[in-house]
Short mmCIF file of C-alpha atoms and ligand atoms in Angstrom, two decimals:
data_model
loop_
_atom_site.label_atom_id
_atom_site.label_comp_id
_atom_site.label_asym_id
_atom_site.label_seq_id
_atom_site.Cartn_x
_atom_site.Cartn_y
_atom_site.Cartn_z
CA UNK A 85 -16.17 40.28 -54.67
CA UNK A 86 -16.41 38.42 -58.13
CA UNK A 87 -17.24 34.40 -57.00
CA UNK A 88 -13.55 33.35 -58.52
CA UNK A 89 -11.82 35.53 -56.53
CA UNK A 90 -13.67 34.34 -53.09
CA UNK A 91 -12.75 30.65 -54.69
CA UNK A 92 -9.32 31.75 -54.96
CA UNK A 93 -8.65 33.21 -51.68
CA UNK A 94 -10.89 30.37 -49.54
CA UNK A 95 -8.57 28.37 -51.49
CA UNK A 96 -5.11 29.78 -50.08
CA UNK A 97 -6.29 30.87 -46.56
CA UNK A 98 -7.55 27.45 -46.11
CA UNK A 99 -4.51 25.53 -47.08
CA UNK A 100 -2.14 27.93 -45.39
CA UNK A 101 -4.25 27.43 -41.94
CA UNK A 102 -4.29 23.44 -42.51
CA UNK A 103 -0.46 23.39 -42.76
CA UNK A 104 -0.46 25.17 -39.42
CA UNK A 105 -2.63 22.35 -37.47
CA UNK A 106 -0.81 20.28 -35.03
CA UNK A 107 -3.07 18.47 -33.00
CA UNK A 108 -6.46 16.28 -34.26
CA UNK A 109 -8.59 19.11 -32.29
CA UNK A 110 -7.34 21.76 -34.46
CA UNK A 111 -7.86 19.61 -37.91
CA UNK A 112 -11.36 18.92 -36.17
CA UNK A 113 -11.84 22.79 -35.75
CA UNK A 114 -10.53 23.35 -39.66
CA UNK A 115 -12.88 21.14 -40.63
CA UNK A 116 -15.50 23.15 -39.16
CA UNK A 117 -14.80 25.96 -40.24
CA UNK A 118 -14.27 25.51 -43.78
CA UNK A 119 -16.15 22.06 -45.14
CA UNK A 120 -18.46 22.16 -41.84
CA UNK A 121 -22.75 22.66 -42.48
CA UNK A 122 -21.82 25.99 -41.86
CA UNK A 123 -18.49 26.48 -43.06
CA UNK A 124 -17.13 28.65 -45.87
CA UNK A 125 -17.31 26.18 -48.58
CA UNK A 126 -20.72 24.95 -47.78
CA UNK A 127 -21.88 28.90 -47.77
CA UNK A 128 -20.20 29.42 -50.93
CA UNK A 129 -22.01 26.88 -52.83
CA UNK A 130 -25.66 27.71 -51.44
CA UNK A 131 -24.73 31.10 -52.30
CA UNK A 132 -23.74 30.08 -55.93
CA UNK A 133 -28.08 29.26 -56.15
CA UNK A 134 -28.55 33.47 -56.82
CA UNK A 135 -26.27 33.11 -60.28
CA UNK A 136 -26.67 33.33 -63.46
CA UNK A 137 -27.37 29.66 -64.89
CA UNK A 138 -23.93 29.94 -67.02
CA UNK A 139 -21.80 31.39 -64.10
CA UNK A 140 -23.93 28.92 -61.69
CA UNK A 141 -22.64 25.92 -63.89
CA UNK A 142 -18.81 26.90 -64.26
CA UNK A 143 -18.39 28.33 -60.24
CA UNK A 144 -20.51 25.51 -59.71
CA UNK A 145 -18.18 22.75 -60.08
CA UNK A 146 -15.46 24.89 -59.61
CA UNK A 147 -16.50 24.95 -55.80
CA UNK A 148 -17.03 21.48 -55.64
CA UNK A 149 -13.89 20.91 -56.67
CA UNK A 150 -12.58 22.80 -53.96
CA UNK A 151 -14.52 21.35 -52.03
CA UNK A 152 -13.25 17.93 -53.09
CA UNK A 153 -10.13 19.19 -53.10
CA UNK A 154 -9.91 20.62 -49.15
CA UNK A 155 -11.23 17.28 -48.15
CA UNK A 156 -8.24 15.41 -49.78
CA UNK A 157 -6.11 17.25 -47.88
CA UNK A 158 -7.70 17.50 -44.97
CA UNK A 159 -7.19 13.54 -44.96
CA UNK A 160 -3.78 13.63 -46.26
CA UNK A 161 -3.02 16.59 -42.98
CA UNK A 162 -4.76 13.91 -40.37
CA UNK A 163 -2.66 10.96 -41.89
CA UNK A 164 0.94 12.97 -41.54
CA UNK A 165 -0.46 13.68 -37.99
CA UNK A 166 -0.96 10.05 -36.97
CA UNK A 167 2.19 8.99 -38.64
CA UNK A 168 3.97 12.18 -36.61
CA UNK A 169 2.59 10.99 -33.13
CA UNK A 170 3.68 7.44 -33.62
CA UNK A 171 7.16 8.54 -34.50
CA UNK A 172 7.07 10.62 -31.47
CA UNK A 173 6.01 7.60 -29.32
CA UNK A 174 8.82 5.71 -30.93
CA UNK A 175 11.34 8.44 -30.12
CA UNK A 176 9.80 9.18 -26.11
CA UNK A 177 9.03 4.93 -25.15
CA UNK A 178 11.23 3.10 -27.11
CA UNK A 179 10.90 -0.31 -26.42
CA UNK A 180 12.93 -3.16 -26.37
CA UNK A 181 11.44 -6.32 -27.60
CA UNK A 182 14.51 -8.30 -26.84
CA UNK A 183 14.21 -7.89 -22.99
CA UNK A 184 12.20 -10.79 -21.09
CA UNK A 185 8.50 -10.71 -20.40
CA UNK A 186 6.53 -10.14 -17.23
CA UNK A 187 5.77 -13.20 -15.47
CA UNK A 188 2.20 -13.91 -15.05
CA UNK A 189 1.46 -15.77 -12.25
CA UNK A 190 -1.11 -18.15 -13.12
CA UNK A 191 -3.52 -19.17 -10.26
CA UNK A 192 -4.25 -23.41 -8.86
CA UNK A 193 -6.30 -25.04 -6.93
CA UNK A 194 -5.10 -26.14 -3.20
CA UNK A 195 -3.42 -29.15 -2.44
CA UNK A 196 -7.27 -29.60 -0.15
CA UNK A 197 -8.89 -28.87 -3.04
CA UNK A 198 -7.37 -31.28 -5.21
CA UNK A 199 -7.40 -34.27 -2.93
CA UNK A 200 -11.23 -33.30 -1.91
CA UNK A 201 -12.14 -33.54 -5.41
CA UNK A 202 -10.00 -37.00 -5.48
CA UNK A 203 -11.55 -38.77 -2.76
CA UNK A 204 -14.99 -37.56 -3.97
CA UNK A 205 -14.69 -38.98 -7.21
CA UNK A 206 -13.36 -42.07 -5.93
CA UNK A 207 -16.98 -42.70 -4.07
CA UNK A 208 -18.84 -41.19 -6.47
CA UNK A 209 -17.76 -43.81 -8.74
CA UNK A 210 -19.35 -46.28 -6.37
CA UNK A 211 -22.41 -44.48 -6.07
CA UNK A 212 -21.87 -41.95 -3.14
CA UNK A 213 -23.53 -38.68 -3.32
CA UNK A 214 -21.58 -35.61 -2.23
CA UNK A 215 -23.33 -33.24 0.57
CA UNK A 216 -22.65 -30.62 2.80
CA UNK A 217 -23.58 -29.65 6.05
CA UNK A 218 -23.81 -26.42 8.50
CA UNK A 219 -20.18 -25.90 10.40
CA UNK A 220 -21.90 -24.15 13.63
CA UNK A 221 -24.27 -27.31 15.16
CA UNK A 222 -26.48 -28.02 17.41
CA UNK A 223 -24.88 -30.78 20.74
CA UNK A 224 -28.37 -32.45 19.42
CA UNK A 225 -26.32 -33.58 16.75
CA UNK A 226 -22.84 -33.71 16.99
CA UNK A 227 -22.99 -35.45 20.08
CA UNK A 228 -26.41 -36.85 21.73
CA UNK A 229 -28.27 -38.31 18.29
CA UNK A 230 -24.43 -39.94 18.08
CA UNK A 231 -24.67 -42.01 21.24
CA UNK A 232 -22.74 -39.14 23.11
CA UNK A 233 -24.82 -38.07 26.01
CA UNK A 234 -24.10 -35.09 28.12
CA UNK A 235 -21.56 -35.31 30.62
CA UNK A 236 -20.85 -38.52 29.29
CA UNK A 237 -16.74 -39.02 29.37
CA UNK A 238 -16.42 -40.13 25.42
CA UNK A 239 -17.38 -35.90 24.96
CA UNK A 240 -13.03 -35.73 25.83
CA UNK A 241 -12.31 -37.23 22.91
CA UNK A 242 -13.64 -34.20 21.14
CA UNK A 243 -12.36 -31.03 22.97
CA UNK A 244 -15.22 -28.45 21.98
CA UNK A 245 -15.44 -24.75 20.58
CA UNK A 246 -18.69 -23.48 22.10
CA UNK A 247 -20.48 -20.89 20.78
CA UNK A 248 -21.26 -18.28 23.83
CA UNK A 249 -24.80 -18.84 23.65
CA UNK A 250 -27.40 -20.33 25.85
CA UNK A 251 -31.07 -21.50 25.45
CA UNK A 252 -34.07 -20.81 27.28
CA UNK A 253 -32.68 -23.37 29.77
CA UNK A 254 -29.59 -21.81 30.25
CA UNK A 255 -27.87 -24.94 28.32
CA UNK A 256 -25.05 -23.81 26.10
CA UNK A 257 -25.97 -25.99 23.47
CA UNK A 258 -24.42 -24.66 20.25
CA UNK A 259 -20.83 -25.41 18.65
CA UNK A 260 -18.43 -25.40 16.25
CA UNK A 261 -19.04 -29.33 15.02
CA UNK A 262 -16.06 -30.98 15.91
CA UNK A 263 -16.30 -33.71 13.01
CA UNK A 264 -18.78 -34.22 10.12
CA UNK A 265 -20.68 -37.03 11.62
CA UNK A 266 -23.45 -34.89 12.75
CA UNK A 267 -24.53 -34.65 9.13
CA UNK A 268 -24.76 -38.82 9.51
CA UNK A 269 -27.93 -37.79 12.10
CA UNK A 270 -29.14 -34.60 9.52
CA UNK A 271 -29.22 -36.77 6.80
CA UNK A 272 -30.85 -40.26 8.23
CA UNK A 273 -33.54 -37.72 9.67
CA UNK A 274 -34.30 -36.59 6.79
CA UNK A 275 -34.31 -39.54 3.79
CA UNK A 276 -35.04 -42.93 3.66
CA UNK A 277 -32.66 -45.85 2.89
CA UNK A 278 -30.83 -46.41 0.71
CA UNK A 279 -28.94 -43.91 1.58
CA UNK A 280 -24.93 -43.50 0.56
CA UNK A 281 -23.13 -40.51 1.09
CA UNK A 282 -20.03 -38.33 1.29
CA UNK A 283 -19.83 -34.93 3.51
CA UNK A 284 -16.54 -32.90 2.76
CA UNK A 285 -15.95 -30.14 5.50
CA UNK A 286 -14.49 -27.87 7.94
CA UNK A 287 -14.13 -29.15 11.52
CA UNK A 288 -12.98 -27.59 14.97
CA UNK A 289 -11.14 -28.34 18.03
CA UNK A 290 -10.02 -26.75 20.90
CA UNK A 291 -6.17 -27.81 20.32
CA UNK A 292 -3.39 -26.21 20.70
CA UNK A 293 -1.48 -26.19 17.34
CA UNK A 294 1.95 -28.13 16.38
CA UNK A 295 3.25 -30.57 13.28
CA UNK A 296 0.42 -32.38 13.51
CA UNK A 297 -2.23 -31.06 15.14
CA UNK A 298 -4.46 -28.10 13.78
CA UNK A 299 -7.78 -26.26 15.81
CA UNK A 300 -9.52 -26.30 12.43
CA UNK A 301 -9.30 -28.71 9.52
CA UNK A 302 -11.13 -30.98 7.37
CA UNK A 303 -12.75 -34.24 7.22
CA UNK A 304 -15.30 -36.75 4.85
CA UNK A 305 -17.64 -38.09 6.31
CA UNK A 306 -19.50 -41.26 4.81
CA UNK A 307 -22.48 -43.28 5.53
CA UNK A 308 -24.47 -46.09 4.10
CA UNK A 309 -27.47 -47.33 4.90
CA UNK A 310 -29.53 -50.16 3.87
CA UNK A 311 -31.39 -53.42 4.32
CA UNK A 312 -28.40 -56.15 4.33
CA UNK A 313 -25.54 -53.90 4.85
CA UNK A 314 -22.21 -55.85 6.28
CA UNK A 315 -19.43 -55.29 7.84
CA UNK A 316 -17.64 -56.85 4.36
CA UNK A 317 -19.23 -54.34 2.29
CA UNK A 318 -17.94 -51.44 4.50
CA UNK A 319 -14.40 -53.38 3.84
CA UNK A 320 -14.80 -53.53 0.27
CA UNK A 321 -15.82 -50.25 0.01
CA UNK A 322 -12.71 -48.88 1.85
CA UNK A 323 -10.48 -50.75 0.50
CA UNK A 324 -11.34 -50.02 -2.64
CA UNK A 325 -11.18 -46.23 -1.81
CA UNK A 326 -7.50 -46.76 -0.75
CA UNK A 327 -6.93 -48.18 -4.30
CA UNK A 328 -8.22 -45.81 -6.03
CA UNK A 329 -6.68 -42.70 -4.09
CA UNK A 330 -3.37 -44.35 -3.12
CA UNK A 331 -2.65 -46.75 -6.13
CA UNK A 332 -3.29 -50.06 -6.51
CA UNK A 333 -0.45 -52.04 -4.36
CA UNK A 334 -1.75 -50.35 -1.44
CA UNK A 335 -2.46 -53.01 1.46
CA UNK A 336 -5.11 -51.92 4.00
CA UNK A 337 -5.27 -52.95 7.58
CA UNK A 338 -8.29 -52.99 10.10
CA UNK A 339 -8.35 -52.88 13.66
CA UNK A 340 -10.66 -52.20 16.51
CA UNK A 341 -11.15 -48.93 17.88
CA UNK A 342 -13.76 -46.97 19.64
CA UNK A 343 -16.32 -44.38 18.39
CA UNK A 344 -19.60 -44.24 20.33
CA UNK A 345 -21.57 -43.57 17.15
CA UNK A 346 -20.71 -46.86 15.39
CA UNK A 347 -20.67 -50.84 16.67
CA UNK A 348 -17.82 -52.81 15.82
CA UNK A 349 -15.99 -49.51 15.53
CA UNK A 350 -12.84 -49.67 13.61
CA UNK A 351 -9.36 -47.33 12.22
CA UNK A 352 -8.07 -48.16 8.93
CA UNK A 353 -4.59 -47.90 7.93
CA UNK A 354 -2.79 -47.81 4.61
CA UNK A 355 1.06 -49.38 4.24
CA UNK A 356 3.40 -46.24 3.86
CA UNK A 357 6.60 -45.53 2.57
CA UNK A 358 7.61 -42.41 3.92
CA UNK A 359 10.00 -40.22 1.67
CA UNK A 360 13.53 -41.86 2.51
CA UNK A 361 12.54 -44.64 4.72
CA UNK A 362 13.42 -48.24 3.78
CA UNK A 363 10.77 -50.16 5.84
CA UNK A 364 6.72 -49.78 5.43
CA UNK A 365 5.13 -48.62 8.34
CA UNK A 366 1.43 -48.36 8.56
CA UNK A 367 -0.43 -45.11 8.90
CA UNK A 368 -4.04 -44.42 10.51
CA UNK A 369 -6.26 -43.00 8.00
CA UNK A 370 -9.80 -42.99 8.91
CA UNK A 371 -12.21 -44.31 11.43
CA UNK A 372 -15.07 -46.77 10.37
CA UNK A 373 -17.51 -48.93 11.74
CA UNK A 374 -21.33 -50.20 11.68
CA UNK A 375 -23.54 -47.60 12.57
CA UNK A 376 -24.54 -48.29 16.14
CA UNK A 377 -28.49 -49.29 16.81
CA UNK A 378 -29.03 -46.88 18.77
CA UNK A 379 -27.89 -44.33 16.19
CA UNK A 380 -30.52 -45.63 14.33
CA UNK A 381 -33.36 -45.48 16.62
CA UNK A 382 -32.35 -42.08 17.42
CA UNK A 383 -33.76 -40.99 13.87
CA UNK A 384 -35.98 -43.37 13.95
CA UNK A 385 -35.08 -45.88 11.82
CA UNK A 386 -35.33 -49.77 12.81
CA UNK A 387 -31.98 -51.28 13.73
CA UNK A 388 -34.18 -54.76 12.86
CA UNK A 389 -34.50 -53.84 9.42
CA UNK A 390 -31.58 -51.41 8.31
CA UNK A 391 -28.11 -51.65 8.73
CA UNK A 392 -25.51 -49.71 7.55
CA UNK A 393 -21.63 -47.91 7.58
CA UNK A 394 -20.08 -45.04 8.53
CA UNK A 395 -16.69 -43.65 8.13
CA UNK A 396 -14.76 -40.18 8.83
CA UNK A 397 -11.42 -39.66 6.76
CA UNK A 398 -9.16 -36.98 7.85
CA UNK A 399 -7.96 -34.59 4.35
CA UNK A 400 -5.16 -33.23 5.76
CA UNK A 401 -3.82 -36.88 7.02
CA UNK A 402 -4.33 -37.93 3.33
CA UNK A 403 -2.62 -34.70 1.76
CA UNK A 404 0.64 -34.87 4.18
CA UNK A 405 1.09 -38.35 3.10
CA UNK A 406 0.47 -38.40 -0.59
CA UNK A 407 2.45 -34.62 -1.33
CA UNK A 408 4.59 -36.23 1.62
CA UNK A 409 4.24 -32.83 3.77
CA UNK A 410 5.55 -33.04 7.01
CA UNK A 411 3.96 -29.78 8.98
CA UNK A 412 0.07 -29.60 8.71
CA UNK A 413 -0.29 -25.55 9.61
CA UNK A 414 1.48 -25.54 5.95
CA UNK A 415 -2.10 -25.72 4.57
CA UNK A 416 -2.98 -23.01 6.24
CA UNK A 417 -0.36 -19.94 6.39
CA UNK A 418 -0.93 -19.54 2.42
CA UNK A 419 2.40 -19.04 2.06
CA UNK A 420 3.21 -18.75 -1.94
CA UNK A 421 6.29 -20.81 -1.49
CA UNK A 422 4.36 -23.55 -0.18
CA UNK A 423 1.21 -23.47 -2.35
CA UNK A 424 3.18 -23.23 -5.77
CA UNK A 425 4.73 -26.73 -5.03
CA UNK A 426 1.31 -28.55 -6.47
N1 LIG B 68 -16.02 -38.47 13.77
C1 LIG B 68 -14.82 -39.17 14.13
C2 LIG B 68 -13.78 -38.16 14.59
O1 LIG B 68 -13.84 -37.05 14.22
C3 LIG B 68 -14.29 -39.97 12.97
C4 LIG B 68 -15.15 -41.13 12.66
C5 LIG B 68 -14.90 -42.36 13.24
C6 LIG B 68 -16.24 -41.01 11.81
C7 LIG B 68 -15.70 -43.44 12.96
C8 LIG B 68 -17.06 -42.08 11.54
C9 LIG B 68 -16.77 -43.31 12.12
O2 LIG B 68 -18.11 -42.00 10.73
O3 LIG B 68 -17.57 -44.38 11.83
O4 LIG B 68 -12.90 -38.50 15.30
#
């Protein structure tokens, strides 16, 4: 067949066949087949090498034309395609932009959380560092490097989760602590004065659960040790902490309590307005005191040369009276109701 004739009809066939493509895979397929490495256009032109040099240069660019020509169109079939399937999507999922949005529900920290991070900042601004400290312990230290010996009747202050194990001795000597002063023994063991720190953490009890009473929650534990240390720093200190955390009108009172761990052993209270009340009332915060000597000796420091003060603050107490939260178990039934207030 003469070359203009094969031009001709590769010409025809080819357009007719692109008008009948519906779908990207058969345009792909088209393209193949016609403007392809193999493809009828592509074998026309290496073909076109046998010629005559005067046919060669009119068929020549003839084919490239059509060549140029299919490929136009080719782009002109896989535009009306596009623009087709968008209409369709338009027709199938119309959407309404005036109807209201999906709310996103945008995650926060816990009411814990946030008045952790305040009380830590509060003595890291007077030079407290914050540590942590394992929540299964050792009776070694949360009770006999404290001053509380075995069998010793202070131990009923703390009713005890044991951990069902037992030593070579047959002691069951492992716990869930029962307050963060253990890490008061872990630490002085370990450093040398000066020492001043903070220990946020999870505590246990063996408590039955109401308003105010939970089997796990959280204290901070604080200690400072030093040559020198008074009982009027450990007052400036705390009071200062209740100024910072509680605003600075906030009276503080002191009175005499017992902890076996610490010697004069005190609780501190803030004034407190309670949501609807008209009269102040005062509200038991924290215990405190001077660490006792034999706390000392027990990690063998000198009670002649160091002194110091410790302190335990309960978070929960401090979150139920500044968010004014009445049920403690709140804190912990992560109900979204609750937990979105803050
Ligand atoms: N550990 C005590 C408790 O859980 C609280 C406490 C009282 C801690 C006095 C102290 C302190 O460091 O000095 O009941």
């Amino acid at each position: 067949m003469p070359v203009e004739n094969t031009l001709e009809q590769l010409r025809s066939t080819s357009l007719q066949e692109l008008e009948e493509c519906t779908s990207k895979l058969e345009l792909e397929e088209w393209r193949v087949k016609y403007l392809g490495r193999k493809g009828h256009v592509t074998g026309l032109l290496r073909k076109l090498k046998n010629l005559e040099p005067l046919e060669k240069k009119i068929f020549g660019s003839q084919a490239n034309q059509l060549k140029g020509f299919l490929e136009e169109r080719l782009v002109l079939a896989e535009g009306k395609l596009m623009a087709e399937e968008t209409l369709a999507i338009g027709e199938n999922d119309r959407i309404d932009v005036t109807r209201p949005g999906r709310l996103i529900n945008v995650g926060g920290y816990h009411p814990l959380t946030k008045i952790r991070r305040e009380i830590e900042e509060a003595f890291i601004s007077m030079g407290f560092q914050v540590v942590e400290g394992p929540e299964i312990e050792w009776d070694h230290y949360n009770f006999e490097l404290l001053n509380i010996p075995k069998n010793h009747p202070s131990r009923d202050i703390w009713d005890t989760l044991w951990v069902d194990y037992r030593n070579e001795r047959g002691e069951r000597n492992m716990l869930l602590r029962t307050h963060t002063s253990p890490m008061q023994a872990r630490i002085m063991e370990q450093e040398e004065p000066p020492i001043r720190v903070i220990v946020p953490g999870k505590v246990y009890r063996y408590e039955a659960t109401d308003r105010t009473h939970e089997w796990h929650f959280h204290q901070v534990e604080g200690l400072a040790v030093d040559k020198g240390i008074t009982f009027a720093d450990m007052k400036g200190t705390l009071y200062e902490f209740a100024r910072k955390v509680f605003g600075s009108e906030r009276k503080v009172r002191f009175r005499c309590d017992y902890f076996p761990f610490v010697e004069p052993g005190v609780d501190m209270s803030i004034d407190y307005l309670a949501p609807g009340a008209t009269t102040h009332d005062w509200l038991e915060i924290m215990g405190a005191g001077m660490v006792h000597p034999k706390v000392l000796e027990g990690v063998g420091y000198d009670p002649e040369e160091y002194t110091g003060f410790a302190f335990g603050i309960g978070l929960e107490r401090i979150a139920m009276l500044k968010y004014g939260i009445d049920d403690i178990r709140l804190f912990f039934d992560n109900d979204l109701r609750f937990l979105r207030q803050f």
